[in-house]
Amino acid sequence: MGTRETVRLTADVVAFAPHRGVLHVLLIRRGFEPFAGRWALPGGHVDAGEQVETAARRELAEETGIAVDALRLVGFYTAPGRDPRGRYVTGAYTTVLPDMPAPVAADDATAARWLPVSDALATGLAFDHAQIIRDALKEN
């Protein structure tokens, strides 16, 4: 038998919106380690008894003040080492909004803003969030 490891479940949201012909993505600046100060997708831990999609919607609202109804699953990200705190599996969801509502950073986000996707991918995002954004682009 192999060694056991605790696996934690999280949910992330890739929210896109067009602005003046350029696709933007909603990001938050992390307030805590790991990756404190880096841009990341809104997301966080799934609470006990909570569905992953429900957690994604909740985390988006808690960290940015933006509520959405429709989310589509991008996929589950399971690679060992994707989070330096231990084994984390995330369910990533995407949505496309018709415009860019003003985000309000809260919870453990120190800032929230819309960035052009190309700029976001060039900033050195936390975790494997650049890959999640690239995968979500294929879904939209």
mmCIF file of the C-alpha atoms, coordinates in Angstrom:
data_MODEL
# 
_entry.id   MODEL 
# 
loop_
_atom_site.group_PDB 
_atom_site.id 
_atom_site.type_symbol 
_atom_site.label_atom_id 
_atom_site.label_alt_id 
_atom_site.label_comp_id 
_atom_site.label_asym_id 
_atom_site.label_entity_id 
_atom_site.label_seq_id 
_atom_site.pdbx_PDB_ins_code 
_atom_site.Cartn_x 
_atom_site.Cartn_y 
_atom_site.Cartn_z 
_atom_site.occupancy 
_atom_site.B_iso_or_equiv 
_atom_site.pdbx_formal_charge 
_atom_site.auth_seq_id 
_atom_site.auth_comp_id 
_atom_site.auth_asym_id 
_atom_site.auth_atom_id 
_atom_site.pdbx_PDB_model_num 
ATOM 1   C CA . MET A 1 1   ? 0.000   0.000  0.000   1.00 0.00 ? 1   MET A CA 1 
ATOM 2   C CA . GLY A 1 2   ? 1.137   3.521  -0.836  1.00 0.00 ? 2   GLY A CA 1 
ATOM 3   C CA . THR A 1 3   ? 1.194   6.424  1.526   1.00 0.00 ? 3   THR A CA 1 
ATOM 4   C CA . ARG A 1 4   ? -2.027  8.290  2.099   1.00 0.00 ? 4   ARG A CA 1 
ATOM 5   C CA . GLU A 1 5   ? -2.375  11.989 1.463   1.00 0.00 ? 5   GLU A CA 1 
ATOM 6   C CA . THR A 1 6   ? -5.112  14.416 2.320   1.00 0.00 ? 6   THR A CA 1 
ATOM 7   C CA . VAL A 1 7   ? -6.708  15.897 -0.778  1.00 0.00 ? 7   VAL A CA 1 
ATOM 8   C CA . ARG A 1 8   ? -8.408  19.285 -0.486  1.00 0.00 ? 8   ARG A CA 1 
ATOM 9   C CA . LEU A 1 9   ? -11.120 20.387 -2.891  1.00 0.00 ? 9   LEU A CA 1 
ATOM 10  C CA . THR A 1 10  ? -11.319 23.910 -4.287  1.00 0.00 ? 10  THR A CA 1 
ATOM 11  C CA . ALA A 1 11  ? -13.278 25.744 -6.973  1.00 0.00 ? 11  ALA A CA 1 
ATOM 12  C CA . ASP A 1 12  ? -12.119 28.492 -9.354  1.00 0.00 ? 12  ASP A CA 1 
ATOM 13  C CA . VAL A 1 13  ? -13.969 30.741 -11.797 1.00 0.00 ? 13  VAL A CA 1 
ATOM 14  C CA . VAL A 1 14  ? -12.751 32.088 -15.144 1.00 0.00 ? 14  VAL A CA 1 
ATOM 15  C CA . ALA A 1 15  ? -15.079 35.023 -15.838 1.00 0.00 ? 15  ALA A CA 1 
ATOM 16  C CA . PHE A 1 16  ? -14.657 36.588 -19.267 1.00 0.00 ? 16  PHE A CA 1 
ATOM 17  C CA . ALA A 1 17  ? -16.183 39.791 -20.636 1.00 0.00 ? 17  ALA A CA 1 
ATOM 18  C CA . PRO A 1 18  ? -15.606 41.704 -23.866 1.00 0.00 ? 18  PRO A CA 1 
ATOM 19  C CA . HIS A 1 19  ? -14.656 45.385 -23.717 1.00 0.00 ? 19  HIS A CA 1 
ATOM 20  C CA . ARG A 1 20  ? -14.003 47.453 -26.841 1.00 0.00 ? 20  ARG A CA 1 
ATOM 21  C CA . GLY A 1 21  ? -13.355 44.324 -28.864 1.00 0.00 ? 21  GLY A CA 1 
ATOM 22  C CA . VAL A 1 22  ? -10.866 42.860 -26.376 1.00 0.00 ? 22  VAL A CA 1 
ATOM 23  C CA . LEU A 1 23  ? -11.658 39.841 -24.207 1.00 0.00 ? 23  LEU A CA 1 
ATOM 24  C CA . HIS A 1 24  ? -10.964 40.472 -20.506 1.00 0.00 ? 24  HIS A CA 1 
ATOM 25  C CA . VAL A 1 25  ? -10.700 38.074 -17.558 1.00 0.00 ? 25  VAL A CA 1 
ATOM 26  C CA . LEU A 1 26  ? -11.556 38.827 -13.937 1.00 0.00 ? 26  LEU A CA 1 
ATOM 27  C CA . LEU A 1 27  ? -8.651  38.346 -11.516 1.00 0.00 ? 27  LEU A CA 1 
ATOM 28  C CA . ILE A 1 28  ? -8.016  38.899 -7.826  1.00 0.00 ? 28  ILE A CA 1 
ATOM 29  C CA . ARG A 1 29  ? -4.753  39.784 -6.108  1.00 0.00 ? 29  ARG A CA 1 
ATOM 30  C CA . ARG A 1 30  ? -4.005  37.197 -3.423  1.00 0.00 ? 30  ARG A CA 1 
ATOM 31  C CA . GLY A 1 31  ? -3.765  38.526 0.103   1.00 0.00 ? 31  GLY A CA 1 
ATOM 32  C CA . PHE A 1 32  ? -2.107  35.464 1.620   1.00 0.00 ? 32  PHE A CA 1 
ATOM 33  C CA . GLU A 1 33  ? 0.592   32.932 0.861   1.00 0.00 ? 33  GLU A CA 1 
ATOM 34  C CA . PRO A 1 34  ? 1.105   31.024 -1.240  1.00 0.00 ? 34  PRO A CA 1 
ATOM 35  C CA . PHE A 1 35  ? 1.559   33.566 -4.017  1.00 0.00 ? 35  PHE A CA 1 
ATOM 36  C CA . ALA A 1 36  ? 0.628   36.595 -1.874  1.00 0.00 ? 36  ALA A CA 1 
ATOM 37  C CA . GLY A 1 37  ? 0.422   39.674 -4.081  1.00 0.00 ? 37  GLY A CA 1 
ATOM 38  C CA . ARG A 1 38  ? 0.082   37.674 -7.314  1.00 0.00 ? 38  ARG A CA 1 
ATOM 39  C CA . TRP A 1 39  ? -2.941  37.739 -9.584  1.00 0.00 ? 39  TRP A CA 1 
ATOM 40  C CA . ALA A 1 40  ? -5.150  34.645 -9.535  1.00 0.00 ? 40  ALA A CA 1 
ATOM 41  C CA . LEU A 1 41  ? -8.586  33.453 -10.486 1.00 0.00 ? 41  LEU A CA 1 
ATOM 42  C CA . PRO A 1 42  ? -11.316 34.004 -7.912  1.00 0.00 ? 42  PRO A CA 1 
ATOM 43  C CA . GLY A 1 43  ? -11.808 30.801 -5.995  1.00 0.00 ? 43  GLY A CA 1 
ATOM 44  C CA . GLY A 1 44  ? -11.311 28.899 -2.806  1.00 0.00 ? 44  GLY A CA 1 
ATOM 45  C CA . HIS A 1 45  ? -12.168 25.928 -0.671  1.00 0.00 ? 45  HIS A CA 1 
ATOM 46  C CA . VAL A 1 46  ? -15.349 23.918 -1.072  1.00 0.00 ? 46  VAL A CA 1 
ATOM 47  C CA . ASP A 1 47  ? -17.203 23.853 2.254   1.00 0.00 ? 47  ASP A CA 1 
ATOM 48  C CA . ALA A 1 48  ? -18.412 20.604 3.829   1.00 0.00 ? 48  ALA A CA 1 
ATOM 49  C CA . GLY A 1 49  ? -21.635 19.471 2.159   1.00 0.00 ? 49  GLY A CA 1 
ATOM 50  C CA . GLU A 1 50  ? -21.295 22.053 -0.629  1.00 0.00 ? 50  GLU A CA 1 
ATOM 51  C CA . GLN A 1 51  ? -21.352 21.275 -4.350  1.00 0.00 ? 51  GLN A CA 1 
ATOM 52  C CA . VAL A 1 52  ? -18.238 22.375 -6.246  1.00 0.00 ? 52  VAL A CA 1 
ATOM 53  C CA . GLU A 1 53  ? -20.218 24.601 -8.640  1.00 0.00 ? 53  GLU A CA 1 
ATOM 54  C CA . THR A 1 54  ? -21.996 26.236 -5.694  1.00 0.00 ? 54  THR A CA 1 
ATOM 55  C CA . ALA A 1 55  ? -18.617 26.916 -4.081  1.00 0.00 ? 55  ALA A CA 1 
ATOM 56  C CA . ALA A 1 56  ? -17.339 28.478 -7.318  1.00 0.00 ? 56  ALA A CA 1 
ATOM 57  C CA . ARG A 1 57  ? -20.325 30.833 -7.433  1.00 0.00 ? 57  ARG A CA 1 
ATOM 58  C CA . ARG A 1 58  ? -19.946 31.678 -3.717  1.00 0.00 ? 58  ARG A CA 1 
ATOM 59  C CA . GLU A 1 59  ? -16.207 32.335 -3.927  1.00 0.00 ? 59  GLU A CA 1 
ATOM 60  C CA . LEU A 1 60  ? -16.653 34.587 -6.974  1.00 0.00 ? 60  LEU A CA 1 
ATOM 61  C CA . ALA A 1 61  ? -19.247 36.657 -5.085  1.00 0.00 ? 61  ALA A CA 1 
ATOM 62  C CA . GLU A 1 62  ? -17.198 36.742 -1.854  1.00 0.00 ? 62  GLU A CA 1 
ATOM 63  C CA . GLU A 1 63  ? -13.953 37.820 -3.517  1.00 0.00 ? 63  GLU A CA 1 
ATOM 64  C CA . THR A 1 64  ? -15.266 40.169 -6.222  1.00 0.00 ? 64  THR A CA 1 
ATOM 65  C CA . GLY A 1 65  ? -18.858 41.091 -5.333  1.00 0.00 ? 65  GLY A CA 1 
ATOM 66  C CA . ILE A 1 66  ? -19.995 39.725 -8.714  1.00 0.00 ? 66  ILE A CA 1 
ATOM 67  C CA . ALA A 1 67  ? -22.839 37.206 -8.779  1.00 0.00 ? 67  ALA A CA 1 
ATOM 68  C CA . VAL A 1 68  ? -23.419 34.897 -11.748 1.00 0.00 ? 68  VAL A CA 1 
ATOM 69  C CA . ASP A 1 69  ? -26.008 32.271 -12.533 1.00 0.00 ? 69  ASP A CA 1 
ATOM 70  C CA . ALA A 1 70  ? -24.623 30.286 -15.440 1.00 0.00 ? 70  ALA A CA 1 
ATOM 71  C CA . LEU A 1 71  ? -21.307 28.481 -15.039 1.00 0.00 ? 71  LEU A CA 1 
ATOM 72  C CA . ARG A 1 72  ? -19.838 25.834 -17.330 1.00 0.00 ? 72  ARG A CA 1 
ATOM 73  C CA . LEU A 1 73  ? -17.302 23.285 -16.176 1.00 0.00 ? 73  LEU A CA 1 
ATOM 74  C CA . VAL A 1 74  ? -13.863 23.724 -17.732 1.00 0.00 ? 74  VAL A CA 1 
ATOM 75  C CA . GLY A 1 75  ? -12.411 20.717 -15.943 1.00 0.00 ? 75  GLY A CA 1 
ATOM 76  C CA . PHE A 1 76  ? -10.802 19.340 -12.822 1.00 0.00 ? 76  PHE A CA 1 
ATOM 77  C CA . TYR A 1 77  ? -7.133  20.070 -12.210 1.00 0.00 ? 77  TYR A CA 1 
ATOM 78  C CA . THR A 1 78  ? -5.430  17.343 -10.241 1.00 0.00 ? 78  THR A CA 1 
ATOM 79  C CA . ALA A 1 79  ? -1.679  17.538 -10.839 1.00 0.00 ? 79  ALA A CA 1 
ATOM 80  C CA . PRO A 1 80  ? 0.398   16.892 -7.739  1.00 0.00 ? 80  PRO A CA 1 
ATOM 81  C CA . GLY A 1 81  ? 2.377   20.026 -6.874  1.00 0.00 ? 81  GLY A CA 1 
ATOM 82  C CA . ARG A 1 82  ? -0.106  22.495 -8.375  1.00 0.00 ? 82  ARG A CA 1 
ATOM 83  C CA . ASP A 1 83  ? -0.383  24.056 -4.915  1.00 0.00 ? 83  ASP A CA 1 
ATOM 84  C CA . PRO A 1 84  ? 2.653   24.292 -2.620  1.00 0.00 ? 84  PRO A CA 1 
ATOM 85  C CA . ARG A 1 85  ? 0.458   23.788 0.485   1.00 0.00 ? 85  ARG A CA 1 
ATOM 86  C CA . GLY A 1 86  ? -0.251  20.162 -0.399  1.00 0.00 ? 86  GLY A CA 1 
ATOM 87  C CA . ARG A 1 87  ? -2.550  18.135 -2.632  1.00 0.00 ? 87  ARG A CA 1 
ATOM 88  C CA . TYR A 1 88  ? -5.328  20.351 -3.988  1.00 0.00 ? 88  TYR A CA 1 
ATOM 89  C CA . VAL A 1 89  ? -7.850  19.440 -6.664  1.00 0.00 ? 89  VAL A CA 1 
ATOM 90  C CA . THR A 1 90  ? -9.851  22.261 -8.202  1.00 0.00 ? 90  THR A CA 1 
ATOM 91  C CA . GLY A 1 91  ? -13.010 22.289 -10.235 1.00 0.00 ? 91  GLY A CA 1 
ATOM 92  C CA . ALA A 1 92  ? -12.681 25.194 -12.667 1.00 0.00 ? 92  ALA A CA 1 
ATOM 93  C CA . TYR A 1 93  ? -15.751 26.862 -14.147 1.00 0.00 ? 93  TYR A CA 1 
ATOM 94  C CA . THR A 1 94  ? -16.182 29.565 -16.765 1.00 0.00 ? 94  THR A CA 1 
ATOM 95  C CA . THR A 1 95  ? -18.749 32.182 -17.640 1.00 0.00 ? 95  THR A CA 1 
ATOM 96  C CA . VAL A 1 96  ? -18.973 34.978 -20.201 1.00 0.00 ? 96  VAL A CA 1 
ATOM 97  C CA . LEU A 1 97  ? -20.593 38.198 -19.037 1.00 0.00 ? 97  LEU A CA 1 
ATOM 98  C CA . PRO A 1 98  ? -22.032 40.730 -21.515 1.00 0.00 ? 98  PRO A CA 1 
ATOM 99  C CA . ASP A 1 99  ? -20.112 43.573 -19.856 1.00 0.00 ? 99  ASP A CA 1 
ATOM 100 C CA . MET A 1 100 ? -17.574 44.161 -17.089 1.00 0.00 ? 100 MET A CA 1 
ATOM 101 C CA . PRO A 1 101 ? -19.333 44.888 -13.786 1.00 0.00 ? 101 PRO A CA 1 
ATOM 102 C CA . ALA A 1 102 ? -17.054 46.728 -11.366 1.00 0.00 ? 102 ALA A CA 1 
ATOM 103 C CA . PRO A 1 103 ? -15.519 44.199 -8.957  1.00 0.00 ? 103 PRO A CA 1 
ATOM 104 C CA . VAL A 1 104 ? -15.134 44.930 -5.261  1.00 0.00 ? 104 VAL A CA 1 
ATOM 105 C CA . ALA A 1 105 ? -12.280 43.034 -3.629  1.00 0.00 ? 105 ALA A CA 1 
ATOM 106 C CA . ALA A 1 106 ? -13.222 41.323 -0.379  1.00 0.00 ? 106 ALA A CA 1 
ATOM 107 C CA . ASP A 1 107 ? -12.580 38.186 1.668   1.00 0.00 ? 107 ASP A CA 1 
ATOM 108 C CA . ASP A 1 108 ? -8.916  37.216 1.096   1.00 0.00 ? 108 ASP A CA 1 
ATOM 109 C CA . ALA A 1 109 ? -8.505  39.287 -2.106  1.00 0.00 ? 109 ALA A CA 1 
ATOM 110 C CA . THR A 1 110 ? -6.626  42.586 -1.768  1.00 0.00 ? 110 THR A CA 1 
ATOM 111 C CA . ALA A 1 111 ? -7.690  43.747 -5.239  1.00 0.00 ? 111 ALA A CA 1 
ATOM 112 C CA . ALA A 1 112 ? -9.952  42.619 -8.051  1.00 0.00 ? 112 ALA A CA 1 
ATOM 113 C CA . ARG A 1 113 ? -9.893  43.812 -11.631 1.00 0.00 ? 113 ARG A CA 1 
ATOM 114 C CA . TRP A 1 114 ? -10.582 42.971 -15.234 1.00 0.00 ? 114 TRP A CA 1 
ATOM 115 C CA . LEU A 1 115 ? -7.472  42.495 -17.362 1.00 0.00 ? 115 LEU A CA 1 
ATOM 116 C CA . PRO A 1 116 ? -7.158  41.793 -21.083 1.00 0.00 ? 116 PRO A CA 1 
ATOM 117 C CA . VAL A 1 117 ? -6.593  38.048 -21.378 1.00 0.00 ? 117 VAL A CA 1 
ATOM 118 C CA . SER A 1 118 ? -3.225  38.518 -23.122 1.00 0.00 ? 118 SER A CA 1 
ATOM 119 C CA . ASP A 1 119 ? -2.020  40.795 -20.279 1.00 0.00 ? 119 ASP A CA 1 
ATOM 120 C CA . ALA A 1 120 ? -3.290  38.373 -17.640 1.00 0.00 ? 120 ALA A CA 1 
ATOM 121 C CA . LEU A 1 121 ? -1.434  35.459 -19.205 1.00 0.00 ? 121 LEU A CA 1 
ATOM 122 C CA . ALA A 1 122 ? 1.774   37.533 -19.316 1.00 0.00 ? 122 ALA A CA 1 
ATOM 123 C CA . THR A 1 123 ? 1.713   38.515 -15.620 1.00 0.00 ? 123 THR A CA 1 
ATOM 124 C CA . GLY A 1 124 ? 2.845   35.235 -14.049 1.00 0.00 ? 124 GLY A CA 1 
ATOM 125 C CA . LEU A 1 125 ? -0.379  34.102 -12.436 1.00 0.00 ? 125 LEU A CA 1 
ATOM 126 C CA . ALA A 1 126 ? -0.576  32.090 -9.226  1.00 0.00 ? 126 ALA A CA 1 
ATOM 127 C CA . PHE A 1 127 ? -0.835  28.306 -9.255  1.00 0.00 ? 127 PHE A CA 1 
ATOM 128 C CA . ASP A 1 128 ? -1.732  26.813 -12.673 1.00 0.00 ? 128 ASP A CA 1 
ATOM 129 C CA . HIS A 1 129 ? -4.251  29.550 -13.400 1.00 0.00 ? 129 HIS A CA 1 
ATOM 130 C CA . ALA A 1 130 ? -2.696  30.485 -16.758 1.00 0.00 ? 130 ALA A CA 1 
ATOM 131 C CA . GLN A 1 131 ? -3.383  26.928 -17.977 1.00 0.00 ? 131 GLN A CA 1 
ATOM 132 C CA . ILE A 1 132 ? -6.942  27.044 -16.636 1.00 0.00 ? 132 ILE A CA 1 
ATOM 133 C CA . ILE A 1 133 ? -7.556  30.326 -18.506 1.00 0.00 ? 133 ILE A CA 1 
ATOM 134 C CA . ARG A 1 134 ? -6.120  28.865 -21.734 1.00 0.00 ? 134 ARG A CA 1 
ATOM 135 C CA . ASP A 1 135 ? -8.387  25.816 -21.349 1.00 0.00 ? 135 ASP A CA 1 
ATOM 136 C CA . ALA A 1 136 ? -11.429 28.027 -20.632 1.00 0.00 ? 136 ALA A CA 1 
ATOM 137 C CA . LEU A 1 137 ? -10.713 30.018 -23.807 1.00 0.00 ? 137 LEU A CA 1 
ATOM 138 C CA . LYS A 1 138 ? -11.141 26.784 -25.799 1.00 0.00 ? 138 LYS A CA 1 
ATOM 139 C CA . GLU A 1 139 ? -14.593 26.308 -24.200 1.00 0.00 ? 139 GLU A CA 1 
ATOM 140 C CA . ASN A 1 140 ? -15.854 29.762 -25.212 1.00 0.00 ? 140 ASN A CA 1 
# 
